Amino acid sequence: MANGISNNIVLANAPAGSGKTYRIKSDISEYIIKNPQDKILCITYTNRAADELLNGIDSPNVYISTIHSYINDMISPLLKKQEIINLYFEIYTNDILSRLKDPKKEESNTKYKEKFGDISIEILKQNIKAISYNETQFNSLYYGGLSHDDLLSFAYKVLEKYPKLYQKINRRFKVIIIDEYQDTSPDVFNIFFNAVKGTDVKLYLYGDKMQQIYKSYDNELNKKLALIKQDDRKIINHRSIPAIVDILNKIYNNTKLDQQHWDELKNKQPDFKPRMIIAQLNELEEVVNKVIKQDSNTLILYIFNRERFEQIGAGNLFNAFSRIKKYGYGSKVSATEILLNDDEVDNQDDLLKFMIIMYKANIYWQRKVYGAFLKKCRDNKKIFNVRFLSLNSITDKEYLYKLWQKVFNKFNDANATIGQLIEMMNNDNLLEKNFIETVNDDNVYSETLEVSIQEVINLENSNSNPNVSTQHGVKGESHDSVLFIAEDSKRNAPRIYMYDFFRVWSHVEFSLDEFENFYFDYTIFCKEINNNLGFNLKDIDKELLDRHKWFILEKSNEIIKKYEKNEIFNILCRNEYEKFIKNHTCSNAKNCFKDSIVANVLSAYKLFYVGCSRARKNLTVFIDKDKIENFDEAFRVKAEKLGFEIKKSSDI
């Protein structure tokens, strides 16, 4: 043990383009050749990633699974135990009571009463005979169903209650691999840290912190990760030519993590030097058209915003999903992530999962591949009435054919809405009752059901063959030519302060670790102040200000003193505190001890890197001239230092 971290844990940094999946496969293959009797567990976060890893690995001793599937399999034998059900109520009773009192939940509460006679904590305790994994993004609180996220946190509490369960991991496996460690929650880390502690089981973490856009771990875990032994193998970028790799290394700014050029690409030259087009925003369309004319296969990268979806003809669909509370600002899953995920197995939204299946089923139907079509339906028995698909007589088959032909006529009707399709299929008994109840629950999807089916088709066509994407789209996606649109996302989730990042980046030299360390430290300070106040400063009013003004002033001076030599703080935050010190108003106070601007700039930093990393050969970045006006010269110097050529729209 070293500083609380086992020496049998290794972190393998694998930046975008470094061939992480190939590296994992190679490491697994090499290990099983040397140790044919040992068993290996490889944890991923999506079925797609699991399938990719399984391809080419043919060994009964290698178990590859999504984290949710593995955890569910491990704890499921315990979920009928009364003490586990009691634990469930210990954790979720307050949430249940809030739901019982919420007038917005009246409809679902009424449904429960109709089914069981009444509803209360006591009745729920009587009716819940086992806890289960709900396989969705949300808990079924009244039925003991755990969501994706809560399955993991609940599992950790179960293992803490039954620590012998750790032996189910460390006695079975000699090697454990966690893919995309940067997206791993503290609970999952703790499960595997505890499982390998004091054993000879090796735990390998593969991933890249630069690709962690959403907060998945806290400062304590960050400190632990910093203590873990690093894999010291050379990092080779197999995706991009040297001109791009050199820029990526300079953005990362950590020589220990520099990527090496791949021998097969070391002599490859771009069609043009990596460039930044600095122009007026109203010139963007002109620039896009010019770049596409040069290379029609250029990938256009946007932030997670409406423009990306409007360009592919799915703007209303995006608007509808973005206004659903569970995908709103601050939620762990955004509307964009849901919409970009074209895998019905992994997609966490029930309605969109249905539409993806219908999109694929329509392709089978039009091609007259009826066997594949029926299999697609039968594989999704939670959505489709599979009993109705089991009709065997000639007459029944003819009837069924006509029924589904009517469905796909509606699906391909340019004027038909999602709601009209579902209503028709429900009337014809083609859909499961529980699915219909989910879609209609509390009118969550009321706006989405009014959207044209054609927008779903446009979206899935784009997902199948993307020419427009986002900086943080599907991991691993790359194109020979990329046009990166540098823009802010300050009104819509996720918040991305790209030009605030450029402002800091133009004046300060920093690495990802240095920026993250400041962010975590600053976050802790801000949290302590808000905790001491007993309320969040964003909620301050005149009465609270009068009561706490001198404390806020004292702490404002303290934080300025604490970070007086930190250039990131001085550029991003200092002015807000000085404004309050000079003028003690509520509006000024609300901008103090708020870590969001640092978090949003940090996310922009990561997205800038990830966006540039998607280019294999040619990279163009569009910069809004007006937004860099106050630091134009410093920005140009920094960009050229990194290897970019500065251009005007007329130069391309």
XYZ file of C-alpha atoms in Angstrom, residues 21 34 43 70 100 121 126 135 168 186-187 193-194 243 265 313 368 415 417 423 471 542 594-595 618 640:
26
model
C -9.575 -0.615 -27.572
C 1.013 -16.413 -20.474
C -15.881 -3.662 -17.454
C -22.087 -7.219 -14.006
C -46.539 10.981 -2.404
C -44.969 3.816 2.991
C -45.965 -4.793 2.160
C -32.862 -0.801 -16.691
C -16.942 -13.005 -5.465
C -16.798 6.969 -6.934
C -19.078 4.094 -5.911
C -10.640 -0.743 -4.959
C -12.004 -2.663 -1.979
C 0.811 17.904 -37.661
C 1.675 8.107 -40.607
C -33.593 18.452 -39.823
C -38.790 -7.464 -47.187
C -46.964 14.655 -42.043
C -46.313 12.634 -35.739
C -51.835 5.848 -30.907
C -17.283 18.101 -30.141
C -31.518 41.971 0.831
C -19.662 30.157 -7.457
C -17.549 27.442 -9.096
C -7.013 18.240 -41.999
C 0.470 30.080 -33.975
